[in-house]
Coordinates of C-alpha atoms and ligand atoms in Angstrom, one line a residue:
M1 CA 17.1 34.1 10.6
A2 CA 18.4 31.8 7.4
K3 CA 17.6 32.7 4.3
R4 CA 15.3 30.8 1.9
P5 CA 17.4 29.4 -0.7
P6 CA 17.9 31.1 -4.0
M7 CA 15.2 29.7 -6.6
P8 CA 16.9 28.4 -9.6
P9 CA 15.9 30.8 -12.8
K10 CA 14.2 30.0 -15.1
K11 CA 16.2 28.4 -18.0
T12 CA 13.2 27.1 -20.0
N13 CA 12.4 30.1 -22.1
N14 CA 16.3 31.0 -22.8
F15 CA 16.6 27.7 -24.4
L16 CA 13.9 28.1 -26.2
R17 CA 15.3 31.2 -27.6
L18 CA 18.5 29.5 -28.1
S19 CA 17.4 26.2 -30.1
L20 CA 15.6 28.3 -32.2
F21 CA 18.4 30.2 -33.1
W22 CA 20.3 27.0 -33.8
V23 CA 18.0 25.9 -36.2
L24 CA 17.0 29.3 -37.7
L25 CA 21.0 29.5 -39.0
V26 CA 21.6 26.1 -40.4
L27 CA 18.3 26.8 -42.4
G28 CA 19.4 30.7 -43.3
V29 CA 23.3 28.9 -44.6
L30 CA 21.5 26.2 -46.0
A31 CA 19.2 28.6 -48.3
T32 CA 22.6 31.0 -49.1
I33 CA 24.3 28.3 -50.5
A34 CA 21.4 27.2 -52.3
I35 CA 20.8 30.9 -53.8
L36 CA 24.3 31.8 -54.4
S37 CA 24.6 28.7 -56.5
P38 CA 25.4 29.1 -60.4
H39 CA 22.3 29.1 -61.8
E40 CA 21.2 30.2 -66.0
N41 CA 17.7 32.1 -66.8
L42 CA 16.8 30.0 -69.7
T43 CA 13.7 29.9 -71.6
T44 CA 12.0 26.6 -71.5
V45 CA 11.5 25.1 -75.3
P46 CA 9.1 21.7 -76.4
L47 CA 11.9 19.5 -77.5
S48 CA 10.3 18.7 -80.4
S49 CA 11.3 22.2 -81.4
V50 CA 14.1 21.7 -80.8
I51 CA 14.8 18.7 -83.2
E52 CA 13.1 20.7 -85.6
R53 CA 15.1 23.6 -85.5
A54 CA 18.6 21.1 -85.2
N55 CA 17.6 19.4 -88.4
N56 CA 16.9 22.9 -90.0
G57 CA 20.1 23.9 -88.7
E58 CA 19.1 26.5 -87.0
I59 CA 20.9 25.4 -83.6
A60 CA 24.9 26.0 -83.0
K61 CA 25.1 23.8 -80.1
I62 CA 23.1 21.6 -77.8
E63 CA 24.4 20.4 -74.3
V64 CA 23.3 17.3 -72.8
Q65 CA 23.4 17.2 -69.5
G66 CA 21.5 13.7 -67.4
N67 CA 17.8 14.4 -69.2
E68 CA 18.5 18.4 -69.3
L69 CA 19.1 19.9 -72.8
K70 CA 21.3 23.4 -72.8
V71 CA 20.6 24.8 -76.2
T72 CA 22.5 27.5 -78.2
P73 CA 21.0 28.6 -81.3
E74 CA 22.6 30.0 -84.2
G75 CA 23.9 33.5 -83.7
S76 CA 24.2 33.1 -80.0
E77 CA 27.3 33.6 -77.7
E78 CA 26.1 31.2 -75.3
A79 CA 22.7 28.8 -74.4
T80 CA 19.5 30.7 -74.1
E81 CA 17.0 27.9 -74.1
K82 CA 16.8 24.5 -72.0
S83 CA 14.3 21.5 -72.5
T84 CA 14.2 18.1 -71.4
K85 CA 14.4 14.9 -73.1
D86 CA 13.0 11.4 -72.6
A87 CA 15.1 9.3 -70.2
S88 CA 15.2 6.4 -71.9
S89 CA 15.7 7.4 -75.5
S90 CA 18.6 9.5 -77.2
L91 CA 18.2 12.6 -79.2
Q92 CA 18.7 10.4 -82.3
E93 CA 15.9 8.4 -81.3
Q94 CA 14.0 11.1 -80.7
G95 CA 14.3 12.5 -84.8
L96 CA 17.5 14.3 -84.6
N97 CA 19.1 13.5 -88.0
P98 CA 22.7 12.0 -87.6
D99 CA 23.5 14.4 -90.3
A100 CA 22.7 17.8 -88.8
D101 CA 24.5 20.3 -88.0
V102 CA 25.0 21.1 -84.6
E103 CA 27.7 20.3 -82.2
L104 CA 26.5 17.7 -79.9
T105 CA 28.0 17.5 -76.1
I106 CA 26.9 14.9 -73.5
S107 CA 27.7 15.3 -69.7
E108 CA 27.1 13.0 -66.3
P109 CA 24.4 15.3 -64.4
S110 CA 25.6 17.5 -61.8
A111 CA 25.3 16.8 -58.3
T112 CA 26.0 20.1 -56.7
G113 CA 22.0 20.7 -56.2
D114 CA 21.1 17.4 -55.2
V115 CA 24.7 17.4 -52.3
L116 CA 23.2 20.1 -51.1
W117 CA 19.6 19.0 -51.0
N118 CA 20.9 16.1 -49.3
L119 CA 22.7 17.1 -46.5
A120 CA 19.7 19.6 -45.6
I121 CA 17.6 16.4 -45.2
I122 CA 20.2 15.2 -42.7
I123 CA 20.9 17.8 -40.7
I124 CA 17.8 19.5 -40.2
P125 CA 16.4 16.4 -38.6
V126 CA 19.7 15.9 -36.4
V127 CA 19.4 19.3 -35.0
L128 CA 16.1 19.1 -34.3
I129 CA 16.7 15.7 -32.5
A130 CA 19.4 17.1 -30.7
A131 CA 17.5 20.2 -29.8
F132 CA 14.2 18.3 -28.4
F133 CA 16.7 16.3 -26.6
L134 CA 19.0 18.9 -24.9
F135 CA 15.4 21.1 -24.1
M136 CA 13.9 17.8 -22.3
M137 CA 16.8 17.4 -19.9
R138 CA 17.2 21.0 -19.1
Q139 CA 13.4 20.7 -17.9
A140 CA 14.0 17.8 -16.3
Q141 CA 17.2 19.4 -13.8
G142 CA 14.6 22.3 -14.0
Q143 CA 12.0 20.6 -11.7
N144 CA 14.0 20.7 -8.4
N145 CA 16.9 18.3 -10.4
Q146 CA 14.5 15.4 -10.0
A147 CA 16.1 12.9 -12.6
L148 CA 19.8 13.8 -11.4
G149 CA 19.0 14.9 -7.7
F150 CA 17.1 11.7 -6.8
G151 CA 19.1 10.9 -3.4
K152 CA 18.1 15.0 -2.5
S153 CA 15.8 15.0 0.6
K154 CA 12.7 17.0 0.0
A155 CA 12.6 18.7 3.2
K156 CA 10.5 21.7 3.0
L157 CA 12.4 24.9 4.6
Y158 CA 10.3 27.4 6.0
G159 CA 11.3 29.9 8.4
E160 CA 10.7 32.9 6.5
D161 CA 8.8 36.1 8.8
K162 CA 5.4 35.1 6.3
T163 CA 4.5 31.6 7.2
K164 CA 5.8 32.4 11.0
V165 CA 3.6 30.0 13.7
L166 CA 4.1 31.3 17.2
F167 CA 2.5 29.7 20.5
E168 CA -0.6 32.3 20.4
D169 CA -1.3 30.9 17.2
I170 CA -2.1 27.4 18.7
A171 CA -5.2 27.5 20.7
G172 CA -5.3 25.3 24.1
N173 CA -2.8 23.1 24.0
E174 CA -1.0 24.2 27.3
A175 CA 1.2 21.0 28.5
A176 CA 3.0 20.8 25.1
K177 CA 2.9 24.3 24.8
Q178 CA 4.9 24.1 28.6
D179 CA 6.9 21.2 27.2
L180 CA 8.5 23.1 24.0
E181 CA 9.2 26.2 25.9
E182 CA 12.2 24.3 26.7
V183 CA 13.3 23.3 23.3
V184 CA 12.7 26.6 22.0
D185 CA 15.3 27.7 25.2
F186 CA 17.9 25.4 24.3
L187 CA 17.9 26.5 20.7
K188 CA 17.7 30.2 21.8
H189 CA 20.6 29.9 24.6
P190 CA 22.8 26.9 23.9
K191 CA 25.8 28.3 25.8
K192 CA 23.6 28.2 28.8
Y193 CA 23.0 25.2 28.9
E194 CA 26.4 23.8 27.7
N195 CA 28.4 25.7 30.2
L196 CA 26.8 23.7 32.9
G197 CA 27.8 20.5 31.2
A198 CA 24.5 19.8 30.0
K199 CA 23.9 18.0 26.5
I200 CA 20.9 19.6 24.7
P201 CA 18.5 16.9 23.7
K202 CA 18.6 15.8 20.1
G203 CA 14.9 14.4 19.7
V204 CA 11.7 14.8 20.8
L205 CA 8.6 12.5 19.7
L206 CA 5.1 14.2 19.6
V207 CA 2.7 11.8 19.9
G208 CA -0.8 12.7 19.2
N209 CA -4.4 11.7 17.1
P210 CA -3.8 13.3 13.6
G211 CA -5.1 17.2 13.5
T212 CA -4.3 17.9 17.1
G213 CA -1.8 20.4 16.0
K214 CA 2.0 18.2 15.6
T215 CA 3.2 20.1 13.0
M216 CA 1.9 23.6 13.9
L217 CA 3.4 22.7 17.7
A218 CA 6.8 22.3 15.6
R219 CA 6.8 25.2 13.6
A220 CA 5.8 27.3 16.4
V221 CA 9.2 26.1 18.3
A222 CA 11.1 27.1 15.5
G223 CA 9.0 30.5 15.1
E224 CA 9.7 31.3 19.0
A225 CA 13.4 30.0 18.4
N226 CA 13.7 32.0 15.3
V227 CA 15.6 29.4 13.8
P228 CA 15.1 27.9 10.0
F229 CA 12.7 24.8 9.9
F230 CA 12.9 21.6 7.6
S231 CA 10.0 19.2 7.3
I232 CA 10.2 16.2 5.6
S233 CA 7.4 12.8 6.1
G234 CA 8.4 9.8 7.0
S235 CA 7.1 8.8 3.7
E236 CA 9.0 10.7 1.6
F237 CA 12.1 8.6 2.1
V238 CA 11.0 5.6 1.0
E239 CA 11.0 5.5 -2.4
M240 CA 11.5 2.7 -4.7
F241 CA 14.7 2.3 -4.8
V242 CA 17.2 0.7 -2.1
G243 CA 19.3 3.5 -0.7
V244 CA 17.0 6.4 -1.8
G245 CA 16.0 7.0 1.6
A246 CA 19.3 7.1 3.5
S247 CA 20.9 9.1 1.0
R248 CA 18.1 11.8 1.4
V249 CA 18.6 11.3 5.3
R250 CA 22.1 11.9 4.9
D251 CA 20.8 15.2 2.6
L252 CA 18.5 16.5 5.1
F253 CA 21.3 16.3 7.9
A254 CA 23.7 18.0 6.2
K255 CA 21.4 20.7 5.3
A256 CA 20.0 21.5 9.1
K257 CA 23.7 21.1 10.3
K258 CA 24.7 23.9 7.8
N259 CA 21.5 26.4 9.1
S260 CA 22.4 25.2 13.2
P261 CA 21.1 26.0 14.7
A262 CA 17.5 24.6 13.1
I263 CA 14.7 22.4 13.3
I264 CA 14.2 19.4 11.8
F265 CA 10.3 17.9 11.9
I266 CA 9.5 14.5 10.9
D267 CA 6.3 14.4 10.1
E268 CA 4.9 10.3 10.5
I269 CA 7.7 8.5 12.1
D270 CA 6.6 5.2 11.8
A271 CA 6.5 5.2 8.1
V272 CA 10.4 4.7 8.5
G273 CA 10.4 3.8 11.9
R274 CA 8.5 0.8 12.9
R275 CA 10.1 -2.1 14.9
R276 CA 12.4 -4.0 13.1
G277 CA 11.5 -7.1 12.5
S278 CA 12.2 -10.7 11.8
G279 CA 13.4 -10.0 8.5
M280 CA 11.7 -12.3 6.8
G281 CA 10.1 -11.7 3.3
G282 CA 13.3 -8.8 2.5
G283 CA 10.7 -6.1 2.6
H284 CA 11.6 -3.7 4.5
D285 CA 15.3 -3.5 4.1
E286 CA 14.6 -0.1 2.5
R287 CA 12.9 1.1 5.7
E288 CA 15.4 0.0 8.3
Q289 CA 18.5 1.4 6.0
T290 CA 16.4 5.1 6.6
L291 CA 16.0 4.5 9.9
N292 CA 19.8 3.0 10.6
Q293 CA 20.8 6.4 8.9
I294 CA 18.8 8.1 10.8
L295 CA 20.5 6.9 14.2
V296 CA 23.6 6.9 13.3
E297 CA 23.0 11.5 12.1
M298 CA 21.3 11.8 15.2
D299 CA 24.4 9.9 17.0
G300 CA 26.7 12.3 15.0
F301 CA 26.2 15.4 16.0
E302 CA 29.2 17.4 17.0
T303 CA 29.3 19.6 19.9
G304 CA 28.4 23.2 19.1
T305 CA 25.6 22.4 16.2
T306 CA 22.7 22.8 17.9
V307 CA 20.2 20.4 15.8
I308 CA 16.9 19.4 17.4
V309 CA 14.9 16.7 15.8
L310 CA 10.9 16.7 16.1
A311 CA 9.0 13.9 15.1
A312 CA 5.4 13.3 15.3
T313 CA 3.5 10.1 15.2
N314 CA 0.0 8.6 16.6
R315 CA 1.7 5.3 16.6
A316 CA 4.2 5.4 19.3
D317 CA 3.9 2.0 20.0
V318 CA 4.7 0.8 16.9
L319 CA 8.4 3.1 16.9
D320 CA 11.5 0.4 17.2
P321 CA 12.8 1.3 20.6
A322 CA 16.1 2.0 19.3
L323 CA 14.9 5.4 18.2
L324 CA 13.2 6.0 22.1
R325 CA 16.8 5.7 23.5
P326 CA 18.3 8.4 25.7
G327 CA 20.4 10.4 23.1
R328 CA 17.7 9.9 20.9
F329 CA 13.8 10.8 20.8
D330 CA 14.1 10.3 24.2
R331 CA 11.4 13.2 25.0
R332 CA 8.4 12.2 24.4
T333 CA 5.1 15.2 24.7
N334 CA 1.5 13.8 24.0
I335 CA -0.9 16.2 22.2
T336 CA -4.2 15.2 23.3
L337 CA -7.5 15.9 21.3
P338 CA -8.7 19.5 23.0
E339 CA -11.2 19.4 25.9
R340 CA -14.2 22.1 25.6
K341 CA -12.9 25.0 26.5
D342 CA -9.6 24.6 24.3
R343 CA -12.1 23.4 21.5
E344 CA -13.9 26.8 21.9
A345 CA -10.9 28.3 22.0
I346 CA -9.9 26.8 18.9
L347 CA -13.2 27.7 17.3
K348 CA -13.0 31.4 18.3
V349 CA -9.5 31.2 16.5
H350 CA -10.8 29.7 12.8
F351 CA -13.7 31.7 13.5
K352 CA -11.7 35.2 14.0
K353 CA -11.7 36.1 10.2
K354 CA -14.8 34.9 9.2
P355 CA -18.0 37.0 10.0
V356 CA -20.7 35.7 12.0
D357 CA -24.5 37.1 12.9
D358 CA -25.0 37.6 16.3
T359 CA -27.0 33.5 16.7
V360 CA -23.6 31.5 16.5
N361 CA -22.5 29.8 19.6
L362 CA -19.4 28.9 19.4
D363 CA -19.6 27.9 23.3
K364 CA -22.8 25.3 22.9
L365 CA -20.6 23.9 19.5
A366 CA -17.9 23.3 21.7
A367 CA -20.1 21.1 23.8
K368 CA -20.9 19.0 21.0
T369 CA -18.0 17.9 19.6
A370 CA -16.2 15.9 22.5
G371 CA -13.2 13.8 20.2
S372 CA -12.6 16.1 17.7
S373 CA -9.1 17.4 16.8
G374 CA -8.2 20.4 15.8
A375 CA -8.4 20.1 12.2
D376 CA -11.7 18.6 12.7
L377 CA -12.7 22.1 14.2
A378 CA -11.1 23.9 11.3
N379 CA -13.0 21.8 8.9
I380 CA -16.4 22.8 10.6
A381 CA -15.3 26.6 10.2
N382 CA -14.9 26.5 7.1
E383 CA -17.8 24.2 6.1
A384 CA -20.4 27.1 7.8
A385 CA -18.5 29.8 5.3
I386 CA -19.0 27.3 2.3
V387 CA -22.8 26.7 4.1
A388 CA -23.6 30.3 4.6
A389 CA -21.7 31.7 1.0
R390 CA -24.1 28.9 -1.1
R391 CA -27.3 30.4 0.3
N392 CA -25.3 34.1 -0.5
S393 CA -25.0 35.0 2.7
K394 CA -23.0 38.0 3.8
K395 CA -22.9 36.1 7.6
I396 CA -22.6 33.0 9.1
S397 CA -25.4 31.9 10.6
N398 CA -26.0 29.2 14.1
K399 CA -28.1 27.1 11.3
D400 CA -24.6 26.8 8.6
L401 CA -22.4 26.1 12.0
T402 CA -25.0 23.1 12.7
E403 CA -24.7 21.7 9.2
A404 CA -21.7 22.0 8.5
F405 CA -21.0 20.2 11.9
E406 CA -23.7 17.5 11.0
K407 CA -22.5 17.0 7.4
V408 CA -18.8 16.7 8.8
A409 CA -19.7 14.2 11.6
I410 CA -21.8 12.1 10.3
G411 CA -22.0 13.3 6.1
P412 CA -24.0 15.4 4.2
E413 CA -28.2 14.7 3.9
R414 CA -28.8 12.4 0.8
K415 CA -32.2 13.9 0.2
S416 CA -32.5 13.5 -3.2
K417 CA -32.4 9.4 -2.7
V418 CA -35.6 8.5 -2.6
M419 CA -37.1 5.4 -0.6
N420 CA -40.1 3.6 -1.0
Q421 CA -43.3 3.6 1.8
K422 CA -42.4 0.1 3.6
D423 CA -38.2 1.2 3.6
K424 CA -39.4 4.7 5.1
E425 CA -41.3 2.4 7.8
L426 CA -38.6 0.3 8.3
T427 CA -35.8 2.9 9.3
A428 CA -38.8 4.8 11.4
Y429 CA -39.0 2.0 13.6
H430 CA -35.0 0.8 13.3
E431 CA -34.0 4.6 14.5
A432 CA -37.0 4.5 17.0
G433 CA -35.8 1.9 18.4
H434 CA -32.4 3.1 19.0
A435 CA -33.9 6.2 20.0
L436 CA -36.1 4.9 23.0
V437 CA -33.6 2.6 24.1
G438 CA -30.8 4.8 24.8
H439 CA -33.3 7.6 26.2
V440 CA -34.2 4.9 28.4
L441 CA -31.4 2.9 29.6
P442 CA -29.7 5.3 32.7
D443 CA -26.3 5.4 31.1
S444 CA -26.4 6.1 28.0
D445 CA -25.8 9.9 26.8
P446 CA -29.2 11.6 25.7
V447 CA -30.5 11.5 22.1
H448 CA -29.6 14.7 20.2
K449 CA -31.4 14.1 17.0
V450 CA -33.0 11.5 15.1
T451 CA -33.7 11.7 11.4
I452 CA -34.5 8.9 8.5
I453 CA -33.5 11.6 6.0
P454 CA -30.3 8.7 4.4
R455 CA -26.9 10.4 5.5
G456 CA -23.5 9.5 4.5
G457 CA -24.3 6.1 3.6
T458 CA -27.0 4.9 6.0
G459 CA -30.6 5.0 6.0
G460 CA -31.2 7.2 8.9
V461 CA -29.0 8.1 12.0
T462 CA -29.8 8.3 15.8
W463 CA -27.7 10.5 17.5
F464 CA -26.1 10.7 21.0
L465 CA -24.1 13.0 22.5
P466 CA -22.6 13.4 26.1
P467 CA -23.4 16.1 28.0
E468 CA -20.1 17.2 29.3
D469 CA -16.7 15.8 28.2
T470 CA -15.7 12.3 30.1
I471 CA -12.1 10.5 30.8
Y472 CA -13.2 7.2 31.4
T473 CA -16.0 4.5 30.2
S474 CA -17.7 2.0 32.5
V475 CA -19.2 -1.2 32.4
Y476 CA -22.6 0.1 32.9
E477 CA -22.0 2.7 30.4
F478 CA -20.6 -0.1 27.8
K479 CA -23.6 -2.3 28.1
D480 CA -26.0 0.9 27.4
I481 CA -24.7 1.5 24.3
L482 CA -24.8 -2.4 23.4
A483 CA -28.4 -2.1 23.8
R484 CA -29.0 0.8 22.1
A485 CA -27.0 -0.2 19.2
L486 CA -29.2 -3.2 19.3
G487 CA -32.8 -1.4 19.7
G488 CA -33.0 -0.6 15.8
R489 CA -32.4 -4.3 14.8
I490 CA -35.0 -5.5 18.0
A491 CA -37.7 -2.8 16.7
E492 CA -37.2 -4.5 12.9
K493 CA -38.0 -8.3 14.7
I494 CA -41.1 -6.6 16.9
V495 CA -42.3 -5.0 14.5
N496 CA -41.8 -7.8 10.9
G497 CA -41.6 -10.6 13.1
E498 CA -38.1 -12.8 13.1
D499 CA -37.2 -13.3 10.2
G500 CA -38.1 -9.4 9.0
I501 CA -35.2 -8.2 9.8
T502 CA -32.7 -6.7 7.0
T503 CA -29.5 -5.2 5.9
G504 CA -30.2 -2.1 8.0
A505 CA -28.8 -3.1 11.0
G506 CA -25.2 -4.1 9.4
S507 CA -23.3 -1.4 10.5
D508 CA -24.4 -1.2 14.4
L509 CA -23.9 -5.4 14.6
R510 CA -20.2 -4.4 13.5
K511 CA -19.9 -1.6 16.1
A512 CA -21.5 -3.9 18.7
T513 CA -19.4 -6.6 18.3
E514 CA -16.0 -4.1 18.4
I515 CA -16.9 -3.0 21.4
A516 CA -18.3 -6.0 23.1
R517 CA -14.6 -7.3 22.0
D518 CA -12.8 -4.0 23.1
M519 CA -14.7 -4.9 26.5
V520 CA -13.3 -8.2 26.7
I521 CA -9.6 -8.2 25.2
E522 CA -8.6 -4.8 26.2
Q523 CA -10.7 -3.7 29.0
G524 CA -10.6 -6.6 31.5
M525 CA -14.1 -6.0 31.4
G526 CA -15.5 -9.6 30.6
A527 CA -17.6 -11.9 33.3
K528 CA -15.1 -14.4 33.7
L529 CA -12.2 -12.9 31.8
R530 CA -11.9 -9.4 34.6
D531 CA -8.9 -8.0 34.8
Q532 CA -7.0 -9.5 32.7
V533 CA -6.4 -8.4 29.3
F534 CA -5.7 -10.1 26.2
H535 CA -4.0 -7.3 23.8
E536 CA -2.0 -8.9 20.6
D537 CA 0.6 -6.5 19.1
N538 CA 0.2 -5.4 15.9
G539 CA 1.9 -3.4 14.9
G540 CA 4.5 -4.9 13.6
M541 CA 4.8 -6.3 9.4
V542 CA 2.6 -8.5 7.9
F543 CA 4.9 -11.4 8.4
D544 CA 6.1 -10.2 11.9
R545 CA 2.3 -10.7 12.8
M546 CA 2.6 -14.2 10.9
T547 CA 5.6 -15.5 13.1
H548 CA 4.4 -14.6 16.2
E549 CA 2.6 -16.4 18.8
R550 CA -0.9 -15.6 20.0
P551 CA -0.1 -14.4 23.5
Y552 CA -2.9 -16.6 24.8
S553 CA -4.6 -20.1 24.3
D554 CA -6.7 -22.0 22.5
D555 CA -9.2 -22.4 25.0
T556 CA -9.0 -18.9 26.0
A557 CA -9.1 -18.0 22.4
K558 CA -13.2 -20.1 23.2
E559 CA -13.8 -18.2 26.2
I560 CA -13.2 -14.8 25.0
D561 CA -15.3 -15.5 21.9
A562 CA -18.3 -16.8 24.6
E563 CA -18.1 -13.5 26.6
V564 CA -18.1 -11.4 23.7
A565 CA -21.6 -13.2 22.8
A566 CA -23.2 -13.3 26.0
L567 CA -22.4 -9.7 25.8
I568 CA -24.1 -9.2 22.5
K569 CA -27.0 -11.8 24.2
E570 CA -27.5 -9.7 27.0
A571 CA -27.5 -6.7 25.4
A572 CA -30.3 -7.9 22.3
R573 CA -32.3 -9.2 25.5
R574 CA -32.4 -5.7 27.8
A575 CA -33.4 -3.9 24.3
E576 CA -36.2 -6.4 23.6
I577 CA -37.5 -5.5 27.3
V578 CA -37.2 -1.8 27.4
L579 CA -38.9 -1.8 23.6
K580 CA -42.0 -4.4 24.4
A581 CA -42.9 -2.3 27.7
N582 CA -43.0 0.7 25.6
M583 CA -45.2 0.0 22.3
P584 CA -47.0 2.7 22.3
S585 CA -43.9 5.3 22.8
L586 CA -42.0 3.3 20.1
K587 CA -45.0 4.1 17.3
K588 CA -45.8 6.8 18.6
L589 CA -41.8 8.2 17.8
A590 CA -41.9 6.2 14.7
D591 CA -44.7 7.7 13.4
A592 CA -43.3 11.6 14.5
L593 CA -40.6 10.4 12.2
L594 CA -42.5 9.4 9.4
E595 CA -44.0 12.9 9.3
E596 CA -41.4 15.2 10.5
E597 CA -38.2 13.3 9.0
T598 CA -36.2 14.4 11.4
I599 CA -36.9 15.0 15.5
E600 CA -34.4 17.3 18.0
E601 CA -33.9 16.5 21.0
D602 CA -36.4 18.3 22.7
G603 CA -38.9 17.1 20.7
V604 CA -37.8 13.4 21.1
V605 CA -37.8 13.7 25.4
E606 CA -41.2 15.3 25.0
L607 CA -42.8 12.3 22.5
L608 CA -40.8 9.3 24.9
K609 CA -41.8 11.3 27.9
D610 CA -44.1 7.9 29.3
A611 CA -41.0 5.6 28.4
T612 CA -40.3 3.5 31.5
L613 CA -37.2 1.3 32.5
P614 CA -38.8 -2.1 33.5
K615 CA -37.0 -4.2 36.1
E616 CA -35.9 -6.8 34.2
A617 CA -33.6 -4.8 32.0
K618 CA -31.9 -2.9 35.1
L619 CA -28.4 -3.7 35.7
Y620 CA -28.2 -2.6 39.1
S621 CA -31.3 -0.8 41.2
Ligands
ADP1 P1 -1.2 17.3 12.7 O1 -0.1 17.6 12.6 O2 -1.1 16.7 14.3 O3 -2.0 16.1 12.3 P2 -1.4 20.1 12.3 O4 -0.8 20.3 13.3 O5 -1.3 19.8 10.9 O6 -2.1 18.6 12.6 O7 -3.2 20.4 12.3 C1 -4.0 21.0 11.1 C2 -4.5 21.8 10.8 O8 -5.6 22.2 12.1 C3 -3.9 23.4 11.7 O9 -3.9 23.9 10.2 C4 -5.1 24.1 11.6 O10 -5.9 24.9 11.3 C5 -5.7 23.1 13.3 N1 -5.6 22.6 14.3 C6 -5.0 21.8 15.2 N2 -4.6 22.3 16.5 C7 -4.9 23.3 16.6 C8 -4.9 24.2 17.6 N3 -4.7 23.7 18.8 N4 -5.1 25.7 17.7 C9 -5.7 26.6 16.7 N5 -5.7 25.4 14.9 C10 -5.6 23.7 15.4

C-alpha cells in the first residue's frame, strides 16, 4: 500500500517570525547607535538673555554650530547652557556688542544625527519591502507549489484505508462489476498473465450517464486490488497556457509508474479526448497535444509496470478513434441507469444511516424513479433528510420522501407566487387538458399527479409516471405523448377561443417538437421517411461542424420538416377530438384543481371516470 506523500510543513508562521526578528534587529541596532552617540545635558535659555549677559561680560565662550549655540558662562569649565538663533541673522545683528569680551567660535552643523536618521529612513522600508516579497513567494509556494509547479498534475491520490471503496459499497451495477473484477485480478496477480505471454490491458473506458457511479466503480477497483488510485479530471489538463496539459500528463504518469501497480482515473476524458478535427481555427492545439501525450504515455508503459488507466465519459461517440485502438482504451464497460431493483438497493445504501419511520416505502419510491441515476437517488435521500430536519422531526417519514422526490424531479413548490384568478383558471384548464388526454389515450402512462401550484418555473404540472421500467418506446406511445403534450394548448383554445392562447404552453410545444424531430431523424418513424435515419454528427468542434456536409439533400431536409409538422398536426387533432368529446370531465377536473390545487392519481381516476376515447382519436382498433 502506497503512503500518501507527506504534507509540506507549515512554513508561513515560521517565516513571519523570522521576518519580524530581522526587522526588530535592524531597528534595535539603529536605536543603540542613537543612544550611544554623544549628547550633553544642557539647559535651554532664551537668546536675548545670552546676548545681554555676553554684553555684560558674564559669558566666557559661545560656540555657534549652525543655528545651535553652546554657552559657557564666566567661571565655568565647559558649556552648561544652549540656545538657538535665527538662521538668517548673525549674533551681532541680534544685538551682540562686537567689542564684548566673549570667545566666539563658529563651525558647520554636526551631521552625525542626520546621517543616522537618513540611514534609518532608507534601510527600514527596504527591509520591510524585502520581507513582504519573501513572504509572498513563500506563501505562493506553500499552496501546492502552484506558482512554480504549474506543469505538475493536480491528481489526487487516494488509497488510504479510510477513503477506500469496495464493490460491496456499490449497489446494483452487477455487469460493470463483473467486467471490472478482471481488472482487479490483473492488478493483483500480473505475473499470472505475463507468464502465459498475455499483455495486461492498459486502458478501460467506463461509459455511462452522469451520476451512474463511474468514479465510485473506479475507486472500488483500486480498493479491491489494494493499489493507489490517482484521480484527475480531463478538464484539469487544459489550462490557459499551451504545453501545460502535456506536462501534467507526463507528471501524472510518472507518479503512477513510481507507485506501480496503480490506477489512474481520468474523469471526463472527452474534455481532452474528442476527435481531432480539421485544425481550422487552431483553437484546439492544446487539447491535441494533451491527447497525444496521453497516447504516448500509454504506449510507453514498459513491461513490468502495472498501471491501468480507467477513463470515464458519457460521450463515447465523440472520442478520437486513436484512443480506442487496441493497446489503449480497448476495453469498454457500459454503466447503465439502474433498474427498479437496483434503484431500491441504491436507496437502501443511502438510507442506511438515516433514521426512518415505518411509513417509509423505498420500493414504491424505486418504482417511481425510472430514469434516475445513483447520484439522483442519493440526492433524493439527502433532500428527504433535510425536509424532515426542517420540520424538526427526529425521523424521516414517507411524506418527506415524496416531497424530496418531487422537489428533485420537478423543482420546489412556489407557494408564495400569487396568481390572479384568471391565470389560475387558465392553468387549471391547461393542466386538466394534459391530464384528460393522457388519461384517455391507450398508450400513455397513467397520470401520477396534477397540480396548479407553480413549480420549478412552470405555472402548474401534470405528471405521468410509467407503471414499470421499459426499454423501448413504440410509435403509438410517442404519438400519445405528443397528443397529451399538446392537450394543454388545445384546452386553452377550446375555453378561450383560437386567439385566447397564452405563453403557458411554451415548454410543451418545444418538447413536442423535439420528440417529433427525434422520431423522424433518429428513430426512422416518419410516415414516408420510414426506417431511415438522418443523424448528424455534432460531436466535433464548431469549426468542424461548419465544414462537414449535412448527410442528406435539401429535398430530404424539406421532407423532414414536413414529417415533423404532420406529426404535430395529427397530435393536435387527436387532443382536440378527445377534449371536445369529454367537456364535462374537463370542467370537473379543472374545477377540482381550482378548489384543491393538487390532485393525486386516485383522485384523477375518480374525476375522469366518465371520460371516453372517441373512435376518431384512435390509431388502431
Ligand atoms: P459518475 O462518476 O458516474 O458521475 P459518481 O461515481 O461520482 O458518478 O457517483 C455520484 C454519487 O452517486 C456517488 O457518490 C454515490 O453517492 C451515488 N451513487 C451512484 N451510483 C451508486 C450505486 N450504484 N450505489 C450507491 N451509490 C451510488
